[in-house]
Amino acid sequence: MNRRLGVLISGRGSNLQALIDATRDGRLDADVVVVISNRPEAAGLDLARRAGIEALCVDHRLAPSRSDHDRAVTRELRARDVGLVCLAGYMRLVGPPLLEAFPRSVLNVHPSLLPAFPGVDAQGQALAYGVKVTGVTVHLVTEELDGGPIVLQRMVPVLDEDTVETLRARILVEEHRAYPDAVRLVLAGGWHIVGRRFVRGPQPSA
Ligand code: GRF
């Protein structure tokens, strides 16, 4: 698999930083070749530039439709020969133009054990529900919000004394470990999809 990563962000970019760090300290044999934000003020854009990585904004507010925005992002990714697209705090639903251009090659990190607590404020949802264990999911992206085949999950306990802030911080530490691990798994190949399941090993013959 082509090891050129394109990372899509909307904000801070700490998962982006974790991916960059992993590519640079030898934990992940890949290169982040472009970072694209849908918001010009995303702090992650500066973080990428400081790391010497091309960073650009494709502002969704300037696109006439969601599909037009997806197409514009896809063009930028393709122009840089990206092989795997990593959503990292990208606050947009990704649609067919991008998913068809990168089949089974778009990943997302989500701060809960899916299918529990999809969507925004997964950590607050977990705390309010009262679960004792939550965590991190890295999954292949489909059109369904936080709904694609799960590549990897990591558990994080919920402590009695947790607030949304402390829980969010502990989950984030685990996100930063899990995302590079999941990218490594996907790039290594030798996996297949059975129904909703991401299964390691060769595709069984029919
Ligand atoms: C992370 O918690 C990620 O799981 C969620 O949004 C947050 C983004 O943080 N989708 P950052 O921009 O990577 O710091």
PDB file of C-alpha atoms and ligand atoms in Angstrom:
ATOM      1  CA  MET A   1       0.000   0.000   0.000  1.00  0.00           C
ATOM      2  CA  ASN A   2       1.142   3.520  -0.819  1.00  0.00           C
ATOM      3  CA  ARG A   3       2.557   4.933   2.435  1.00  0.00           C
ATOM      4  CA  ARG A   4       1.846   8.577   1.684  1.00  0.00           C
ATOM      5  CA  LEU A   5      -0.602   9.866   4.300  1.00  0.00           C
ATOM      6  CA  GLY A   6      -2.994  12.787   3.924  1.00  0.00           C
ATOM      7  CA  VAL A   7      -4.387  14.018   7.243  1.00  0.00           C
ATOM      8  CA  LEU A   8      -7.683  15.911   7.438  1.00  0.00           C
ATOM      9  CA  ILE A   9      -8.251  18.141  10.472  1.00  0.00           C
ATOM     10  CA  SER A  10     -10.591  20.823  11.769  1.00  0.00           C
ATOM     11  CA  GLY A  11      -8.810  22.028  14.901  1.00  0.00           C
ATOM     12  CA  ARG A  12      -6.020  21.466  17.388  1.00  0.00           C
ATOM     13  CA  GLY A  13      -4.229  18.601  15.659  1.00  0.00           C
ATOM     14  CA  SER A  14      -2.856  16.574  18.559  1.00  0.00           C
ATOM     15  CA  ASN A  15      -3.615  13.311  16.752  1.00  0.00           C
ATOM     16  CA  LEU A  16      -1.928  14.769  13.686  1.00  0.00           C
ATOM     17  CA  GLN A  17       1.116  15.475  15.866  1.00  0.00           C
ATOM     18  CA  ALA A  18       1.033  11.888  17.160  1.00  0.00           C
ATOM     19  CA  LEU A  19       1.051  10.576  13.596  1.00  0.00           C
ATOM     20  CA  ILE A  20       3.903  12.882  12.578  1.00  0.00           C
ATOM     21  CA  ASP A  21       5.908  11.862  15.659  1.00  0.00           C
ATOM     22  CA  ALA A  22       5.376   8.172  14.922  1.00  0.00           C
ATOM     23  CA  THR A  23       6.555   8.569  11.310  1.00  0.00           C
ATOM     24  CA  ARG A  24       9.655  10.398  12.507  1.00  0.00           C
ATOM     25  CA  ASP A  25      10.747   8.210  15.390  1.00  0.00           C
ATOM     26  CA  GLY A  26      10.529   4.972  13.452  1.00  0.00           C
ATOM     27  CA  ARG A  27       7.291   3.587  14.910  1.00  0.00           C
ATOM     28  CA  LEU A  28       5.411   4.119  11.657  1.00  0.00           C
ATOM     29  CA  ASP A  29       6.939   3.568   8.234  1.00  0.00           C
ATOM     30  CA  ALA A  30       4.960   6.238   6.389  1.00  0.00           C
ATOM     31  CA  ASP A  31       5.051   9.957   5.558  1.00  0.00           C
ATOM     32  CA  VAL A  32       2.490  12.649   6.241  1.00  0.00           C
ATOM     33  CA  VAL A  33       2.688  14.460   2.886  1.00  0.00           C
ATOM     34  CA  VAL A  34      -0.196  16.899   3.252  1.00  0.00           C
ATOM     35  CA  VAL A  35      -2.509  18.253   5.939  1.00  0.00           C
ATOM     36  CA  ILE A  36      -5.858  19.713   4.912  1.00  0.00           C
ATOM     37  CA  SER A  37      -8.220  21.619   7.187  1.00  0.00           C
ATOM     38  CA  ASN A  38     -11.756  22.705   6.407  1.00  0.00           C
ATOM     39  CA  ARG A  39     -11.262  25.644   8.791  1.00  0.00           C
ATOM     40  CA  PRO A  40      -8.597  28.295   8.140  1.00  0.00           C
ATOM     41  CA  GLU A  41      -8.064  28.941  11.860  1.00  0.00           C
ATOM     42  CA  ALA A  42      -7.253  25.300  12.725  1.00  0.00           C
ATOM     43  CA  ALA A  43      -4.157  25.276  14.944  1.00  0.00           C
ATOM     44  CA  GLY A  44      -3.103  21.994  13.360  1.00  0.00           C
ATOM     45  CA  LEU A  45      -2.213  23.839  10.136  1.00  0.00           C
ATOM     46  CA  ASP A  46       0.605  25.727  11.886  1.00  0.00           C
ATOM     47  CA  LEU A  47       1.698  22.603  13.677  1.00  0.00           C
ATOM     48  CA  ALA A  48       2.092  20.853  10.297  1.00  0.00           C
ATOM     49  CA  ARG A  49       3.989  23.769   8.762  1.00  0.00           C
ATOM     50  CA  ARG A  50       6.343  23.881  11.730  1.00  0.00           C
ATOM     51  CA  ALA A  51       7.035  20.210  11.035  1.00  0.00           C
ATOM     52  CA  GLY A  52       7.852  21.084   7.414  1.00  0.00           C
ATOM     53  CA  ILE A  53       4.682  19.498   6.027  1.00  0.00           C
ATOM     54  CA  GLU A  54       2.535  21.140   3.375  1.00  0.00           C
ATOM     55  CA  ALA A  55      -0.691  22.380   4.969  1.00  0.00           C
ATOM     56  CA  LEU A  56      -3.675  23.951   3.286  1.00  0.00           C
ATOM     57  CA  CYS A  57      -7.240  24.956   3.963  1.00  0.00           C
ATOM     58  CA  VAL A  58     -10.111  23.827   1.780  1.00  0.00           C
ATOM     59  CA  ASP A  59     -12.825  25.919   3.416  1.00  0.00           C
ATOM     60  CA  HIS A  60     -16.174  24.112   3.399  1.00  0.00           C
ATOM     61  CA  ARG A  61     -18.008  27.444   3.583  1.00  0.00           C
ATOM     62  CA  LEU A  62     -16.718  28.355   0.130  1.00  0.00           C
ATOM     63  CA  ALA A  63     -18.015  25.176  -1.493  1.00  0.00           C
ATOM     64  CA  PRO A  64     -21.530  25.235  -2.978  1.00  0.00           C
ATOM     65  CA  SER A  65     -22.328  21.764  -1.594  1.00  0.00           C
ATOM     66  CA  ARG A  66     -20.940  19.002   0.606  1.00  0.00           C
ATOM     67  CA  SER A  67     -20.039  16.977  -2.491  1.00  0.00           C
ATOM     68  CA  ASP A  68     -18.241  19.924  -4.051  1.00  0.00           C
ATOM     69  CA  HIS A  69     -16.182  20.298  -0.902  1.00  0.00           C
ATOM     70  CA  ASP A  70     -15.409  16.557  -0.846  1.00  0.00           C
ATOM     71  CA  ARG A  71     -14.370  16.737  -4.500  1.00  0.00           C
ATOM     72  CA  ALA A  72     -12.063  19.686  -3.832  1.00  0.00           C
ATOM     73  CA  VAL A  73     -10.410  17.848  -0.921  1.00  0.00           C
ATOM     74  CA  THR A  74     -10.094  14.688  -3.045  1.00  0.00           C
ATOM     75  CA  ARG A  75      -8.373  16.660  -5.825  1.00  0.00           C
ATOM     76  CA  GLU A  76      -5.771  17.985  -3.383  1.00  0.00           C
ATOM     77  CA  LEU A  77      -5.124  14.514  -1.949  1.00  0.00           C
ATOM     78  CA  ARG A  78      -4.817  12.914  -5.377  1.00  0.00           C
ATOM     79  CA  ALA A  79      -2.510  15.678  -6.628  1.00  0.00           C
ATOM     80  CA  ARG A  80      -0.093  14.579  -3.898  1.00  0.00           C
ATOM     81  CA  ASP A  81      -0.459  10.866  -4.591  1.00  0.00           C
ATOM     82  CA  VAL A  82      -1.871  10.139  -1.133  1.00  0.00           C
ATOM     83  CA  GLY A  83      -2.499   6.443  -0.428  1.00  0.00           C
ATOM     84  CA  LEU A  84      -4.216   6.593   2.967  1.00  0.00           C
ATOM     85  CA  VAL A  85      -6.395   9.388   4.339  1.00  0.00           C
ATOM     86  CA  CYS A  86      -6.455   9.877   8.122  1.00  0.00           C
ATOM     87  CA  LEU A  87      -9.244  11.921   9.672  1.00  0.00           C
ATOM     88  CA  ALA A  88      -7.922  13.472  12.867  1.00  0.00           C
ATOM     89  CA  GLY A  89     -10.509  15.641  14.563  1.00  0.00           C
ATOM     90  CA  TYR A  90     -12.108  16.324  11.177  1.00  0.00           C
ATOM     91  CA  MET A  91     -15.572  17.610  12.040  1.00  0.00           C
ATOM     92  CA  ARG A  92     -17.192  16.786   8.707  1.00  0.00           C
ATOM     93  CA  LEU A  93     -19.079  13.814   7.369  1.00  0.00           C
ATOM     94  CA  VAL A  94     -17.150  12.391   4.441  1.00  0.00           C
ATOM     95  CA  GLY A  95     -19.222  11.476   1.377  1.00  0.00           C
ATOM     96  CA  PRO A  96     -19.011   9.394  -1.806  1.00  0.00           C
ATOM     97  CA  PRO A  97     -16.645  11.607  -3.853  1.00  0.00           C
ATOM     98  CA  LEU A  98     -13.837  11.067  -1.329  1.00  0.00           C
ATOM     99  CA  LEU A  99     -14.760   7.534  -0.244  1.00  0.00           C
ATOM    100  CA  GLU A 100     -14.928   6.284  -3.843  1.00  0.00           C
ATOM    101  CA  ALA A 101     -11.563   7.849  -4.643  1.00  0.00           C
ATOM    102  CA  PHE A 102     -10.005   6.133  -1.591  1.00  0.00           C
ATOM    103  CA  PRO A 103     -11.798   2.800  -1.173  1.00  0.00           C
ATOM    104  CA  ARG A 104     -11.107   1.218   2.228  1.00  0.00           C
ATOM    105  CA  SER A 105      -8.395   3.824   2.607  1.00  0.00           C
ATOM    106  CA  VAL A 106      -9.946   6.426   4.889  1.00  0.00           C
ATOM    107  CA  LEU A 107      -9.463   6.071   8.661  1.00  0.00           C
ATOM    108  CA  ASN A 108     -10.923   7.906  11.631  1.00  0.00           C
ATOM    109  CA  VAL A 109     -10.150   7.996  15.348  1.00  0.00           C
ATOM    110  CA  HIS A 110     -13.088   8.297  17.733  1.00  0.00           C
ATOM    111  CA  PRO A 111     -12.939   8.788  21.536  1.00  0.00           C
ATOM    112  CA  SER A 112     -15.254   5.941  22.613  1.00  0.00           C
ATOM    113  CA  LEU A 113     -15.698   2.215  22.170  1.00  0.00           C
ATOM    114  CA  LEU A 114     -18.002   2.277  19.144  1.00  0.00           C
ATOM    115  CA  PRO A 115     -20.845   1.599  18.587  1.00  0.00           C
ATOM    116  CA  ALA A 116     -21.306   3.285  21.977  1.00  0.00           C
ATOM    117  CA  PHE A 117     -21.395   7.070  21.904  1.00  0.00           C
ATOM    118  CA  PRO A 118     -20.958   8.071  18.252  1.00  0.00           C
ATOM    119  CA  GLY A 119     -20.985  11.731  17.228  1.00  0.00           C
ATOM    120  CA  VAL A 120     -19.871  14.749  19.215  1.00  0.00           C
ATOM    121  CA  ASP A 121     -18.794  14.780  22.881  1.00  0.00           C
ATOM    122  CA  ALA A 122     -18.355  11.016  23.130  1.00  0.00           C
ATOM    123  CA  GLN A 123     -16.536  11.483  26.449  1.00  0.00           C
ATOM    124  CA  GLY A 124     -19.404  13.512  27.942  1.00  0.00           C
ATOM    125  CA  GLN A 125     -21.886  10.940  26.666  1.00  0.00           C
ATOM    126  CA  ALA A 126     -19.902   8.127  28.329  1.00  0.00           C
ATOM    127  CA  LEU A 127     -19.721   9.973  31.644  1.00  0.00           C
ATOM    128  CA  ALA A 128     -23.423  10.868  31.600  1.00  0.00           C
ATOM    129  CA  TYR A 129     -24.411   7.288  30.785  1.00  0.00           C
ATOM    130  CA  GLY A 130     -22.327   5.986  33.670  1.00  0.00           C
ATOM    131  CA  VAL A 131     -20.242   3.371  31.853  1.00  0.00           C
ATOM    132  CA  LYS A 132     -17.224   2.096  33.797  1.00  0.00           C
ATOM    133  CA  VAL A 133     -15.106   1.504  30.687  1.00  0.00           C
ATOM    134  CA  THR A 134     -14.808   3.600  27.555  1.00  0.00           C
ATOM    135  CA  GLY A 135     -11.920   4.065  25.161  1.00  0.00           C
ATOM    136  CA  VAL A 136     -10.764   4.680  21.634  1.00  0.00           C
ATOM    137  CA  THR A 137     -11.817   3.273  18.291  1.00  0.00           C
ATOM    138  CA  VAL A 138      -9.963   3.561  14.998  1.00  0.00           C
ATOM    139  CA  HIS A 139     -12.194   2.538  12.113  1.00  0.00           C
ATOM    140  CA  LEU A 140     -12.452   2.589   8.362  1.00  0.00           C
ATOM    141  CA  VAL A 141     -14.710   5.406   7.275  1.00  0.00           C
ATOM    142  CA  THR A 142     -17.980   4.774   5.487  1.00  0.00           C
ATOM    143  CA  GLU A 143     -20.863   7.132   4.846  1.00  0.00           C
ATOM    144  CA  GLU A 144     -22.397   6.189   8.191  1.00  0.00           C
ATOM    145  CA  LEU A 145     -21.280   8.507  11.007  1.00  0.00           C
ATOM    146  CA  ASP A 146     -18.622   6.686  13.101  1.00  0.00           C
ATOM    147  CA  GLY A 147     -19.950   3.448  11.587  1.00  0.00           C
ATOM    148  CA  GLY A 148     -17.260   1.725   9.483  1.00  0.00           C
ATOM    149  CA  PRO A 149     -15.380  -1.525  10.170  1.00  0.00           C
ATOM    150  CA  ILE A 150     -13.331  -1.330  13.362  1.00  0.00           C
ATOM    151  CA  VAL A 151      -9.560  -1.678  12.916  1.00  0.00           C
ATOM    152  CA  LEU A 152      -8.563  -1.408  16.560  1.00  0.00           C
ATOM    153  CA  GLN A 153      -9.980  -0.490  19.968  1.00  0.00           C
ATOM    154  CA  ARG A 154      -8.317   0.400  23.270  1.00  0.00           C
ATOM    155  CA  MET A 155     -10.010   0.535  26.653  1.00  0.00           C
ATOM    156  CA  VAL A 156      -9.871   3.429  29.111  1.00  0.00           C
ATOM    157  CA  PRO A 157     -11.463   3.018  32.565  1.00  0.00           C
ATOM    158  CA  VAL A 158     -13.871   5.663  33.811  1.00  0.00           C
ATOM    159  CA  LEU A 159     -12.952   6.654  37.376  1.00  0.00           C
ATOM    160  CA  ASP A 160     -15.433   7.768  40.014  1.00  0.00           C
ATOM    161  CA  GLU A 161     -13.663  11.094  40.311  1.00  0.00           C
ATOM    162  CA  ASP A 162     -13.577  11.759  36.541  1.00  0.00           C
ATOM    163  CA  THR A 163     -14.872  14.963  35.018  1.00  0.00           C
ATOM    164  CA  VAL A 164     -15.359  15.315  31.270  1.00  0.00           C
ATOM    165  CA  GLU A 165     -11.983  17.085  31.170  1.00  0.00           C
ATOM    166  CA  THR A 166      -9.996  14.401  33.008  1.00  0.00           C
ATOM    167  CA  LEU A 167     -11.655  11.609  31.047  1.00  0.00           C
ATOM    168  CA  ARG A 168     -11.051  13.431  27.763  1.00  0.00           C
ATOM    169  CA  ALA A 169      -7.372  13.876  28.640  1.00  0.00           C
ATOM    170  CA  ARG A 170      -6.875  10.184  29.518  1.00  0.00           C
ATOM    171  CA  ILE A 171      -8.653   9.039  26.361  1.00  0.00           C
ATOM    172  CA  LEU A 172      -6.548  11.427  24.284  1.00  0.00           C
ATOM    173  CA  VAL A 173      -3.321   9.829  25.537  1.00  0.00           C
ATOM    174  CA  GLU A 174      -4.676   6.483  24.336  1.00  0.00           C
ATOM    175  CA  GLU A 175      -5.775   7.989  20.982  1.00  0.00           C
ATOM    176  CA  HIS A 176      -2.214   9.134  20.398  1.00  0.00           C
ATOM    177  CA  ARG A 177      -0.960   5.572  20.860  1.00  0.00           C
ATOM    178  CA  ALA A 178      -3.790   3.826  19.048  1.00  0.00           C
ATOM    179  CA  TYR A 179      -3.867   5.881  15.860  1.00  0.00           C
ATOM    180  CA  PRO A 180      -0.294   5.202  14.707  1.00  0.00           C
ATOM    181  CA  ASP A 181      -0.754   1.523  15.645  1.00  0.00           C
ATOM    182  CA  ALA A 182      -3.896   1.301  13.525  1.00  0.00           C
ATOM    183  CA  VAL A 183      -2.279   3.062  10.560  1.00  0.00           C
ATOM    184  CA  ARG A 184       0.602   0.594  10.774  1.00  0.00           C
ATOM    185  CA  LEU A 185      -1.844  -2.325  10.740  1.00  0.00           C
ATOM    186  CA  VAL A 186      -3.737  -1.015   7.737  1.00  0.00           C
ATOM    187  CA  LEU A 187      -0.585  -0.210   5.761  1.00  0.00           C
ATOM    188  CA  ALA A 188       0.835  -3.663   6.465  1.00  0.00           C
ATOM    189  CA  GLY A 189      -1.995  -5.119   4.357  1.00  0.00           C
ATOM    190  CA  GLY A 190      -2.971  -8.771   4.513  1.00  0.00           C
ATOM    191  CA  TRP A 191      -6.392  -7.934   5.976  1.00  0.00           C
ATOM    192  CA  HIS A 192      -9.868  -8.237   4.583  1.00  0.00           C
ATOM    193  CA  ILE A 193     -13.414  -7.242   5.432  1.00  0.00           C
ATOM    194  CA  VAL A 194     -16.051  -9.831   6.324  1.00  0.00           C
ATOM    195  CA  GLY A 195     -19.415  -8.149   6.720  1.00  0.00           C
ATOM    196  CA  ARG A 196     -18.603  -5.350   9.157  1.00  0.00           C
ATOM    197  CA  ARG A 197     -15.456  -7.034  10.448  1.00  0.00           C
ATOM    198  CA  PHE A 198     -11.858  -6.014   9.741  1.00  0.00           C
ATOM    199  CA  VAL A 199     -10.040  -9.347   9.873  1.00  0.00           C
ATOM    200  CA  ARG A 200      -6.281  -9.865   9.744  1.00  0.00           C
ATOM    201  CA  GLY A 201      -4.929 -12.603   7.538  1.00  0.00           C
ATOM    202  CA  PRO A 202      -5.464 -13.541   3.898  1.00  0.00           C
ATOM    203  CA  GLN A 203      -8.909 -13.598   2.354  1.00  0.00           C
ATOM    204  CA  PRO A 204     -10.178 -17.197   2.568  1.00  0.00           C
ATOM    205  CA  SER A 205     -10.764 -18.633  -0.917  1.00  0.00           C
ATOM    206  CA  ALA A 206     -14.425 -19.017  -1.849  1.00  0.00           C
TER     207      ALA A 206
HETATM  208  C1  GRF B   1     -10.060  13.775  19.260  1.00  0.00           C
HETATM  209  O1  GRF B   1     -10.575  13.435  20.520  1.00  0.00           O
HETATM  210  C2  GRF B   1     -10.657  12.888  18.191  1.00  0.00           C
HETATM  211  O2  GRF B   1     -10.884  11.578  18.596  1.00  0.00           O
HETATM  212  C3  GRF B   1     -11.979  13.576  17.955  1.00  0.00           C
HETATM  213  O3  GRF B   1     -11.687  14.945  18.016  1.00  0.00           O
HETATM  214  C4  GRF B   1     -10.535  15.163  18.830  1.00  0.00           C
HETATM  215  C5  GRF B   1      -9.526  15.871  17.981  1.00  0.00           C
HETATM  216  O4  GRF B   1      -8.397  16.266  18.706  1.00  0.00           O
HETATM  217  N1  GRF B   1     -12.573  13.120  16.717  1.00  0.00           N
HETATM  218  P1  GRF B   1      -7.061  16.714  17.943  1.00  0.00           P
HETATM  219  O5  GRF B   1      -7.467  17.809  16.960  1.00  0.00           O
HETATM  220  O6  GRF B   1      -6.486  15.515  17.256  1.00  0.00           O
HETATM  221  O7  GRF B   1      -6.199  17.246  19.030  1.00  0.00           O
END
